[in-house]
Short mmCIF file of C-alpha atoms in Angstrom, two decimals:
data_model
loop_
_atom_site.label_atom_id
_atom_site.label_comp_id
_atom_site.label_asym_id
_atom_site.label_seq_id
_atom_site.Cartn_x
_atom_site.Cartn_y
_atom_site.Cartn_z
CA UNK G 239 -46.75 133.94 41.10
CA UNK G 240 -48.88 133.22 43.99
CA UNK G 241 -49.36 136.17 47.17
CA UNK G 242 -50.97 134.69 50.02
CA UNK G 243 -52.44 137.26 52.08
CA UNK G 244 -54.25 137.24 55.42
CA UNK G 245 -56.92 136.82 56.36
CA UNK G 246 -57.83 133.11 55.45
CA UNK G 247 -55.64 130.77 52.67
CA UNK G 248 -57.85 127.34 52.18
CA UNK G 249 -55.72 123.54 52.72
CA UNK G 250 -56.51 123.11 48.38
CA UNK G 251 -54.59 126.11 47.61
CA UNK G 252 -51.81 125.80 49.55
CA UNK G 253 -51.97 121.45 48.89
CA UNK G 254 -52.46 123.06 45.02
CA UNK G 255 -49.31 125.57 44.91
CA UNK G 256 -46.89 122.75 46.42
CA UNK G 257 -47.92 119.97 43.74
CA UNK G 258 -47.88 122.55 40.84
CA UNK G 259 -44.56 123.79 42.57
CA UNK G 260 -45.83 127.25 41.90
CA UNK G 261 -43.90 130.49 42.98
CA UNK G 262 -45.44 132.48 46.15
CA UNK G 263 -44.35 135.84 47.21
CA UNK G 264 -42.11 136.18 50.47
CA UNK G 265 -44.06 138.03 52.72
CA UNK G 266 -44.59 137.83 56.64
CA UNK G 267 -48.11 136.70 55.68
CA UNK G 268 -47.32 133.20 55.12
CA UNK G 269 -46.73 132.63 58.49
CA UNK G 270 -50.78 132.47 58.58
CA UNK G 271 -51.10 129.44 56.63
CA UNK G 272 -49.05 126.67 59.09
CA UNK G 273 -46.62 125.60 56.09
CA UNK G 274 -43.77 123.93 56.80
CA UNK G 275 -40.38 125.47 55.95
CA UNK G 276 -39.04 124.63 52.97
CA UNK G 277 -41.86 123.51 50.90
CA UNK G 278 -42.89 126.53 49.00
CA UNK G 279 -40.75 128.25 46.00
CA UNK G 280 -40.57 131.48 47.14
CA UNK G 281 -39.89 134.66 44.75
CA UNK G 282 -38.30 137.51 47.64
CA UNK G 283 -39.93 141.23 46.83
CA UNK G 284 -36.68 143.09 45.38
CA UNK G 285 -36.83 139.77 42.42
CA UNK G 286 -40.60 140.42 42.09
CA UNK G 287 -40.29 144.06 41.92
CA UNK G 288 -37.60 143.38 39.57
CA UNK G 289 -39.64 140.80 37.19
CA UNK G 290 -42.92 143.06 37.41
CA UNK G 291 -41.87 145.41 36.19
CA UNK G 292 -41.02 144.18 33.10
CA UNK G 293 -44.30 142.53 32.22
CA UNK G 294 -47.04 144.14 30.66
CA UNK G 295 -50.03 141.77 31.93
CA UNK G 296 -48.71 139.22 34.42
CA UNK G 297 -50.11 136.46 35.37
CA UNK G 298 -50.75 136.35 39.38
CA UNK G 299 -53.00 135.10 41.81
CA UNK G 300 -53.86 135.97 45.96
CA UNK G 301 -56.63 134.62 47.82
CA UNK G 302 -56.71 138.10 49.65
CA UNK G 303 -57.56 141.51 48.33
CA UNK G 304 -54.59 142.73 50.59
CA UNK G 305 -52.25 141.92 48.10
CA UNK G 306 -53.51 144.46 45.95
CA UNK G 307 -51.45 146.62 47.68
CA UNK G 308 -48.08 145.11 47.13
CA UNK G 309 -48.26 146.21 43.63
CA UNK G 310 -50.05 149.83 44.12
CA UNK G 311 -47.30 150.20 46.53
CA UNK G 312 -44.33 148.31 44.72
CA UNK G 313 -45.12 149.10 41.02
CA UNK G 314 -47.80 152.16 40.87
CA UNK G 315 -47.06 153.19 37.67
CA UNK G 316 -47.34 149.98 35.95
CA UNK G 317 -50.05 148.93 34.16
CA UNK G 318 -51.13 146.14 35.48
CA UNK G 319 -51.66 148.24 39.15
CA UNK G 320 -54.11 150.77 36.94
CA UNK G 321 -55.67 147.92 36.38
CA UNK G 322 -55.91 146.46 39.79
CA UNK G 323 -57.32 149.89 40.94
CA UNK G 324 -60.04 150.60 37.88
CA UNK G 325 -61.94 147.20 39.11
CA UNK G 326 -60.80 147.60 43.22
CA UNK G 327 -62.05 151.34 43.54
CA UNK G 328 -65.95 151.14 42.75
CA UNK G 329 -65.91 154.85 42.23
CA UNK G 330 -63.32 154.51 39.26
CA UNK G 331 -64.68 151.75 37.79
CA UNK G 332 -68.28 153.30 37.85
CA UNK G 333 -66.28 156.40 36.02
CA UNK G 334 -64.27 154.19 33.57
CA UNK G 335 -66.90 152.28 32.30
CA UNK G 336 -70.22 154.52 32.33
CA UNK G 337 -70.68 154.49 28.40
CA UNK G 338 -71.29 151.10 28.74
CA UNK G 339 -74.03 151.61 31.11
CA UNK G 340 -75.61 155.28 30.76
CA UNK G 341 -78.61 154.77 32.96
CA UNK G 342 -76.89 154.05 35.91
CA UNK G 343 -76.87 156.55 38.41
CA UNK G 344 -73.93 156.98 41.38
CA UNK G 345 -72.37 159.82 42.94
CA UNK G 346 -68.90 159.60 45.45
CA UNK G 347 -69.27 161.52 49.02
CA UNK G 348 -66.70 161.59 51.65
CA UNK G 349 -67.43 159.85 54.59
CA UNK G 350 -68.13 163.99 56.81
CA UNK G 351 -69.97 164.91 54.10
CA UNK G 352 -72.78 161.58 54.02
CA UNK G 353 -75.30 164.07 56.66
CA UNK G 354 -74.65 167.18 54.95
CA UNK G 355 -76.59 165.68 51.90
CA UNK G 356 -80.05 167.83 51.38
CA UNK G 357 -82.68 165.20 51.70
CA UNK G 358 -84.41 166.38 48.76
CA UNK G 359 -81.31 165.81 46.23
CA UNK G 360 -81.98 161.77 47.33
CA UNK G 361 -83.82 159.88 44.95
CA UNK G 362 -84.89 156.49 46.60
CA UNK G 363 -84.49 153.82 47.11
CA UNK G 364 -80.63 154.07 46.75
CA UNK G 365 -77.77 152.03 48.25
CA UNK G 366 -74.79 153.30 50.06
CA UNK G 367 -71.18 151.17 50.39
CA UNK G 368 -67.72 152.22 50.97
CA UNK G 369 -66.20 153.15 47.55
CA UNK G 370 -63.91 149.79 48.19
CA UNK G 371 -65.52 147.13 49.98
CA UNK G 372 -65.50 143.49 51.00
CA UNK G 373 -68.40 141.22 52.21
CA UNK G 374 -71.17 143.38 52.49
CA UNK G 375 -69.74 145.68 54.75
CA UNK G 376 -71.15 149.34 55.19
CA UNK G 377 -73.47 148.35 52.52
CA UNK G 378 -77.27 149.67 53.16
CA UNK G 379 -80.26 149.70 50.95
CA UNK G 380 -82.05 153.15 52.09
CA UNK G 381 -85.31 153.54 51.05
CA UNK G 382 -86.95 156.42 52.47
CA UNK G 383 -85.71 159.51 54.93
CA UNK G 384 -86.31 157.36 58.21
CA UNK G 385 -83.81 154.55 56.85
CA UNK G 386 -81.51 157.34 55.76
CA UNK G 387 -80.71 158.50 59.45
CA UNK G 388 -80.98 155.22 61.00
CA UNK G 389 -78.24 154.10 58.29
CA UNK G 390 -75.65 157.16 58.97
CA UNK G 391 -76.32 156.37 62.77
CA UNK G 392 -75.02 152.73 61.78
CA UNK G 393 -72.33 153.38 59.37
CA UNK G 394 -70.71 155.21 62.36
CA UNK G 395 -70.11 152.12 64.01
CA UNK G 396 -69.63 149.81 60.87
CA UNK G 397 -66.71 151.65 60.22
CA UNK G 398 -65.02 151.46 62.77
CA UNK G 399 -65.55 147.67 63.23
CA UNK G 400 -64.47 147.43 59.87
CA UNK G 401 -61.06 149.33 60.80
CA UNK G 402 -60.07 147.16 63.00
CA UNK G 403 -60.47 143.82 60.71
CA UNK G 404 -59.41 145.54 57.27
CA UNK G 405 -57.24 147.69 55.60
CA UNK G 406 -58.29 151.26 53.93
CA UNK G 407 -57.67 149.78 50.34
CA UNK G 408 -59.85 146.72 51.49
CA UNK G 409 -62.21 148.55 52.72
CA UNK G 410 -62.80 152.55 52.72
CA UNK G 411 -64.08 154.52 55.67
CA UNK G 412 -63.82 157.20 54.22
CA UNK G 413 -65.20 157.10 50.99
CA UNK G 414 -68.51 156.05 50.08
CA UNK G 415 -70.56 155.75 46.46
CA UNK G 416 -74.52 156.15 46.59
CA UNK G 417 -75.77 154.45 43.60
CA UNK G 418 -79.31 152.87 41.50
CA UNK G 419 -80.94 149.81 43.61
CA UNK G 420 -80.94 147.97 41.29
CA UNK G 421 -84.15 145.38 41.37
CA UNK G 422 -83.19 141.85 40.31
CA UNK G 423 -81.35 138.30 41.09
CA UNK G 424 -77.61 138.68 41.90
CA UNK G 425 -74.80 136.48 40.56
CA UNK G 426 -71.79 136.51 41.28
CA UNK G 427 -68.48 135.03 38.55
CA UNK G 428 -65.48 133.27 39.14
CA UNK G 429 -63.47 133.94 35.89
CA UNK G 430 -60.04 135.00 34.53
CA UNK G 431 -59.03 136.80 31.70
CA UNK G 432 -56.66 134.79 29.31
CA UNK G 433 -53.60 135.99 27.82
CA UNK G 434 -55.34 137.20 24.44
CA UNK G 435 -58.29 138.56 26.82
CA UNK G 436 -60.69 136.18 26.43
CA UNK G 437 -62.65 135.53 29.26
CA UNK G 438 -63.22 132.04 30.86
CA UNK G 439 -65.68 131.57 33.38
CA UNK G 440 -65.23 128.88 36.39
CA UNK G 441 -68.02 129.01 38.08
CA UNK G 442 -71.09 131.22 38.80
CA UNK G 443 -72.93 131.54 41.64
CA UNK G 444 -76.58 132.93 42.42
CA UNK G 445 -76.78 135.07 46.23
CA UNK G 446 -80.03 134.54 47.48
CA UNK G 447 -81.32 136.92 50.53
CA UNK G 448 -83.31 136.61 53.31
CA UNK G 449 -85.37 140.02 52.07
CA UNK G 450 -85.33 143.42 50.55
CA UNK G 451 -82.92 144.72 53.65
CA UNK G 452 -80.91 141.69 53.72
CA UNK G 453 -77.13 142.54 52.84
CA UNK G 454 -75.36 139.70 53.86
CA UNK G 455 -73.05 136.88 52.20
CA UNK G 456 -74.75 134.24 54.54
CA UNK G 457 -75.10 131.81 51.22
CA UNK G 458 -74.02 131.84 47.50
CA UNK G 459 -75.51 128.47 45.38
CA UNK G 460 -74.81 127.25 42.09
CA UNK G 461 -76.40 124.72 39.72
CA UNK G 462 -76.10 123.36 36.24
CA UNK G 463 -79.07 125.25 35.83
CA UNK G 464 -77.49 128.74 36.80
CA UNK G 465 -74.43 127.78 34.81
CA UNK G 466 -76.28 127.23 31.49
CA UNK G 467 -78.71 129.96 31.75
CA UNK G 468 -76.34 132.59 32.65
CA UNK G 469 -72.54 131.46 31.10
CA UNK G 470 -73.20 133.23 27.38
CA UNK G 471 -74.29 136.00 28.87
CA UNK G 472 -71.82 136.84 31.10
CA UNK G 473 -69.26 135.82 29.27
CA UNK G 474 -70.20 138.49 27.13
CA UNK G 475 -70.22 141.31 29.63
CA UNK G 476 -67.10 140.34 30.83
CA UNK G 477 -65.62 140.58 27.18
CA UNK G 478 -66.99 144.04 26.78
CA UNK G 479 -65.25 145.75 30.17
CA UNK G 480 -62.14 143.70 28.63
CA UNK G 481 -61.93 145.13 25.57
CA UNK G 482 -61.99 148.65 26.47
CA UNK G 483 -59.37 148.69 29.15
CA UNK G 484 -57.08 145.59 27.65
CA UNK G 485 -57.51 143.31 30.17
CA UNK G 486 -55.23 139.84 30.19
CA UNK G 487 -54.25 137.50 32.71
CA UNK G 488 -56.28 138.67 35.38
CA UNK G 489 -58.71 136.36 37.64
CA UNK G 490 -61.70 138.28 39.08
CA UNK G 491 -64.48 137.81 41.08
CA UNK G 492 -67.48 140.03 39.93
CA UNK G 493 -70.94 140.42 40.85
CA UNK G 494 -73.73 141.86 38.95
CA UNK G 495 -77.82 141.86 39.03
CA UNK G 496 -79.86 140.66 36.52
CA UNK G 497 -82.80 143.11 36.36
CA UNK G 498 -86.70 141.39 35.14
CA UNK G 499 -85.84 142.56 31.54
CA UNK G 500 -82.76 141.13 31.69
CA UNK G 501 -80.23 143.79 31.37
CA UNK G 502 -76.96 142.56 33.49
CA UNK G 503 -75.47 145.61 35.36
CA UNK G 504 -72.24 145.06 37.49
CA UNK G 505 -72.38 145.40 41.26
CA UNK G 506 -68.03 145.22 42.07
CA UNK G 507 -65.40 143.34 40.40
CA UNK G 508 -62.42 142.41 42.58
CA UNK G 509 -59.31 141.68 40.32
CA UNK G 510 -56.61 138.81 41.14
CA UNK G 511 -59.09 136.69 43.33
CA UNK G 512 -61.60 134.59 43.03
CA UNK G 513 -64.36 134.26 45.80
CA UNK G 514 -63.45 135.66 49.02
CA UNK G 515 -62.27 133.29 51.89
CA UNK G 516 -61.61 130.33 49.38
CA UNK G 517 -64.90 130.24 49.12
CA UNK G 518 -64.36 129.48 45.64
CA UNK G 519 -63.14 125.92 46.53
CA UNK G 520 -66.66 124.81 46.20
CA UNK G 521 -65.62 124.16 42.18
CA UNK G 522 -64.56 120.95 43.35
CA UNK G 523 -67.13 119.87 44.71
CA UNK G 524 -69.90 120.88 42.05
CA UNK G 525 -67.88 120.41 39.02
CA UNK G 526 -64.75 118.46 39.71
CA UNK G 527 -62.23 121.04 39.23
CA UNK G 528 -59.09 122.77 40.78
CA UNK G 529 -60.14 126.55 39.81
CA UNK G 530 -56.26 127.59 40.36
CA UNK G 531 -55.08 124.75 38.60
CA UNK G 532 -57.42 125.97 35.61
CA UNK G 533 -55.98 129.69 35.90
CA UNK G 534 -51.98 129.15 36.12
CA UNK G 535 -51.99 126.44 33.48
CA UNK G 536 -54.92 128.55 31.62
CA UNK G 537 -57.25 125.59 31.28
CA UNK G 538 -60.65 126.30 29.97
CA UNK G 539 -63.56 123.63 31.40
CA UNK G 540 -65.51 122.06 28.95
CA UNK G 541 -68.78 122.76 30.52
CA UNK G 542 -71.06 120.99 27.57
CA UNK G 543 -69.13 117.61 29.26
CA UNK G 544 -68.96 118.85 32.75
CA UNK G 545 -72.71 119.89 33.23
CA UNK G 546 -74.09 117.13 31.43
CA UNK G 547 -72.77 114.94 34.02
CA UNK G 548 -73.57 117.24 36.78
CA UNK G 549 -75.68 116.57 39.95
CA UNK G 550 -79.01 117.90 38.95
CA UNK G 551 -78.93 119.23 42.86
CA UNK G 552 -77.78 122.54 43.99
CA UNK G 553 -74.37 123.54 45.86
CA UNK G 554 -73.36 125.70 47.86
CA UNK G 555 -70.80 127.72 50.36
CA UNK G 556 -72.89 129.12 53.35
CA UNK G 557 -71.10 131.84 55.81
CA UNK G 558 -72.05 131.61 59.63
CA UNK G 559 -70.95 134.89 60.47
CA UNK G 560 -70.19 137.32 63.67
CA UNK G 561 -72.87 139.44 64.14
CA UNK G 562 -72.25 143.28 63.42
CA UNK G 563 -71.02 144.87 66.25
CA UNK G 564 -70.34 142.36 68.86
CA UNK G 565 -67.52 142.31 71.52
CA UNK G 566 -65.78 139.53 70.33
CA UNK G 567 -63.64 139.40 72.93
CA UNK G 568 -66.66 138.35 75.06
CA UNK G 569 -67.35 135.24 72.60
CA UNK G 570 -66.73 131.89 74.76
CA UNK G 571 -67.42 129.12 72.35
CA UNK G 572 -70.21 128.73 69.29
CA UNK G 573 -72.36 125.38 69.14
CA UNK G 574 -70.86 124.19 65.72
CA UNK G 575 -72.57 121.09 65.93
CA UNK G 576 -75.97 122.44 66.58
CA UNK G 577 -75.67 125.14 64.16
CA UNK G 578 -74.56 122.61 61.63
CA UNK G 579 -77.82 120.33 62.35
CA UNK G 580 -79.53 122.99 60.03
CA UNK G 581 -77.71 121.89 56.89
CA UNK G 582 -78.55 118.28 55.15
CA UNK G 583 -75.39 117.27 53.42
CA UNK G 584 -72.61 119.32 54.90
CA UNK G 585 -69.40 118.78 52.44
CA UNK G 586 -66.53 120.56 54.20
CA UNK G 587 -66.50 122.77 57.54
CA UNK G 588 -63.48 125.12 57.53
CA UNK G 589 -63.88 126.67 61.03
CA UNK G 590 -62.74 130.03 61.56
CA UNK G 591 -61.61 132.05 64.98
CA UNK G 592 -63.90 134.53 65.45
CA UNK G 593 -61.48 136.28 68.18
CA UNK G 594 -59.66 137.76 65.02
CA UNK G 595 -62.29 137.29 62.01
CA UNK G 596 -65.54 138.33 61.37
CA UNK G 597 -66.48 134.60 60.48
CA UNK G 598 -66.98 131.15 62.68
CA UNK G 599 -67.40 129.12 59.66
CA UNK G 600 -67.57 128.58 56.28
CA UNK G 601 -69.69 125.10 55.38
CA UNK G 602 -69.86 123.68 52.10
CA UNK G 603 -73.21 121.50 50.76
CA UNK G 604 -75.21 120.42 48.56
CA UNK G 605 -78.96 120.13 48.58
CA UNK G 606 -82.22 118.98 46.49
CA UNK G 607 -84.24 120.96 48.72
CA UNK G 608 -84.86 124.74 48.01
CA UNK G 609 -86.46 124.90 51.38
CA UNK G 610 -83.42 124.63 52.84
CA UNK G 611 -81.36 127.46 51.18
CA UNK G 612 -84.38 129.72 52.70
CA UNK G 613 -83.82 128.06 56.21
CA UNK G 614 -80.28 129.04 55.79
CA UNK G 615 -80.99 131.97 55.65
CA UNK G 616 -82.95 132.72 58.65
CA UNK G 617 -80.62 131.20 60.78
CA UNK G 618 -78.84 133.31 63.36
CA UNK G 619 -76.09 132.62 64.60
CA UNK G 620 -75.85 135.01 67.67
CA UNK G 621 -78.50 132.03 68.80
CA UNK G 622 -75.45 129.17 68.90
CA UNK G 623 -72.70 131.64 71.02
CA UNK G 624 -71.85 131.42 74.59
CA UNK G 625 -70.09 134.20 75.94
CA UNK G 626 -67.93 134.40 78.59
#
C-alpha cells in the first residue's frame, strides 16, 4: 500500500503507482496531488485497519512523514507502529540503540526547561534539534555560551514557524535532544529493508555545507564514487540496527557522519520514506532506476553493472528554500530563471508555492564541476524575491 501525504507527492510516483496499479490509502490528502478520479486503487481506512492488523511487517510506502501517524493512531499497538516510532522519535532511537554506540553522548529536555540548563553542565560544542524533526529545522550547532543564548532566542521563533507548516509528530516543539557534534562528512541512504531483513541500498547521497554553522538541506550529491566507497559500509550499519529490533519491509531514509577515523554514527532515520520532497527521484536520473518500483516489487540494483556504466560526473537535488522567518504572505514572485542561471545542467525544476511551503524549488543536475556545488551553496535566495 501506498499513503500519499501532504506536503509534496512528485509526477514519477504518482505516474509510478498508476502503471504498477498499486493500492493507495483513501485519505483527504490525495486531493493534493491533481489525480483524476478514478485512476488510483484505493484501499478505504476501516479495510486497512482491518488488513494491518493482521500483518506482522507490512510492506508500505508514503512520500510524507505525516503518514506515520495513521498507523500510531490506527494500529498503536502493533508492531510495525513500535517500529515506526523507535526510528521517528530521535530520543528513542538514541535509547534503543546506545550499546551499539557507547560513546555517544545525548540527553532529552523539554522545550521550558532548554534556559534552565546550568551553563556549566554544557560540554561544547553540542547540537540541539527537536527530538522529531524534518529538514533541518530547530537544528543548531552551539559552540560556546554566546551561541547558546543567541540559539534559545532563535528556537523561540523556529518553533513556531515550524507549527504552522508541520505537525507535532513531524516535528516537536516541545521536545528537544542535545547531543555529540559529531566532526565529519554526512551521508545520507535511501534503502529498504527486505522481507528476510536484509538491507538494500538505492542510493546514497553526500550533504555538503556552506560551513561549520551551516544547517541547511540547500544540496545533497551523489557519485559512483560515493556509492562505491561508502555502499559496504553502510550496508553494514544498517544490518546491525536491523537485527536487533527485527526490522523487514521497511524503506528508510537515514543519515549518518562519517568521522576522520571512520567510525559511521547515525544522525536520524525516518522509516517508510525515502528522501524528503521526492527528492529521491534523482535515482533516475543518476542511475536509471524507479526507486519505488525497486521497493514494492523488492528489486535489488546490480550496482557492479549500474556504476560501471555510470556518468563519471556528479548529481544532484539542490533546495532553493524560504528563508527562516519570513512573512510569506508578503512574497510577490521569485526570479526562477535568474536563480536557475547559477546551475549548469539543470535536469528537472519542480516548482513549489512558497505561500504554503517552506520551499520555491527543488532543481535536479548534474555537474563535472565541484566549483559549482560550492556556488550552490552560497546562493541566497532571499536575493531573487520580490515582495509585494
Amino acid at each position: 500500500m501506498i499513503i500519499i501525504e501532504k506536503p509534496y507527492v512528485s509526477e514519477l510516483l504518482i505516474d509510478t503507482i498508476v502503471q504498477n496499479d498499486w493500492t493507495v490509502l483513501d485519505n483527504d490528502a490525495l486531493e493534493i496531488a491533481n489525480i483524476e478520479d478514478g485512476v488510483l486503487k484505493k484501499f478505504d481506512e476501516e479495510s486497512a485497519k482491518a488488513y494491518y492488523s493482521r500483518i506482522e511487517h507490512p510492506l508500505v510506502y508514503s512520500n510524507s512523514e505525516n503518514a506515520i501517524r495513521w498507523f500510531t493512531a490506527n494500529l498503536p499497538e502493533s508492531n510495525f507502529s513500535k517500529t515506526l516510532t523507535i526510528f521517528k522519535d530521535k530520543s528513542i532511537f538514541r535509547d534503543t540503540f546506545k550499546d551499539l554506540f557507547p560513546n555517544f553522548r545525548y540527553q532529552e529536555v523539554k522545550f521550558e526547561d532548554l534556559s534552565k540548563i546550568p551553563l556549566e553542565s554544557l560540554q561544547f560544542p553540542f547540537v540541539i534539534k527537536p527530538a522529531a524533526g524534518f529538514m533541518g529545522f530547530g537544528v543548531h550547532i552551539v559552540y560556546d555560551d554566546k551561541d547558546w543564548r543567541t540559539t534559545l532566542s532563535a528556537l523561540e521563533g523556529e518553533m513556531q514557524y515550524a507549527k504552522k507548516l508541520f505537525e507535532e509528530n513531524v516535528i516537536s516543539s516541545t521536545r528537544f535532544l542535545i547531543e555529540s557534534y559529531i566532526q565529519g562528512d554526512e551521508f545520507a541512504i535511501d534503502a529498504y529493508y527486505d522481507k528476510d531483513g536484509h538491507p538494500v541500498i538505492l542510493n546514497i547521497f553526500q550533504h555538503p555545507y556552506l560551513d561549520s554553522k551551516d544547517t541547511r538541506n540547500r544540496i545533497y550529491i551523489t557519485s559512483a564514487g560515493i556509492m562505491m566507497k561508502y555502499m559496504a559500509k553502510f550496508a553494514f550499519l544498517l544490518k546491525q540496527i536491523g537485527d536487533k529490533i527485527d526490522v523487514k519491509n521497511l524503506a528508510l531514509h537515514m543519515e549518518v557522519r562519517v568521522t576522520d577515523d571512520e567510525e559511521i554514527l547515525p544522525i536520524e532515520v525516518n522509516p517508510m520514506r525515502f528522501s524528503g520532497w521526492c527528492t529521491t527521484d534523482v535515482a533516475k536520473y543518476a542511475w536509471g532506476i524507479n526507486v519505488y518500483e525497486y521497493l514494492l516489487n523488492q528489486q535489488k540494483p546490480d550496482w557492479n553493472e549500474i556504476l560501471s556504466k555510470a556518468n563519471k560526473g556528479v548529481y544532484y537535488f539542490s533546495m532553493a528554500e524560504v528563508p527562516e522567518g519570513m512573512d510569506r504572505s508578503k512574497i510577490k514572485s521569485f526570479n526562477y530563471e535568474k536563480f536557475l542561471a547559477n546551475y549548469s545542467n539543470v535536469l528537472e525544476v519542480r516548482r513549489i508555492n512558497p505561500r504554503n511551503n517552506p520551499l520555491f524549488a527543488i532543481i535536479f543536475g548534474q555537474t563535472n564541476d565541484k566549483e559549482e556545488i560550492k556556488q550552490i551553496l552560497q546562493l541566497k535566495t532571499k536575493d531573487y524575491i520580490t515582495f509585494s
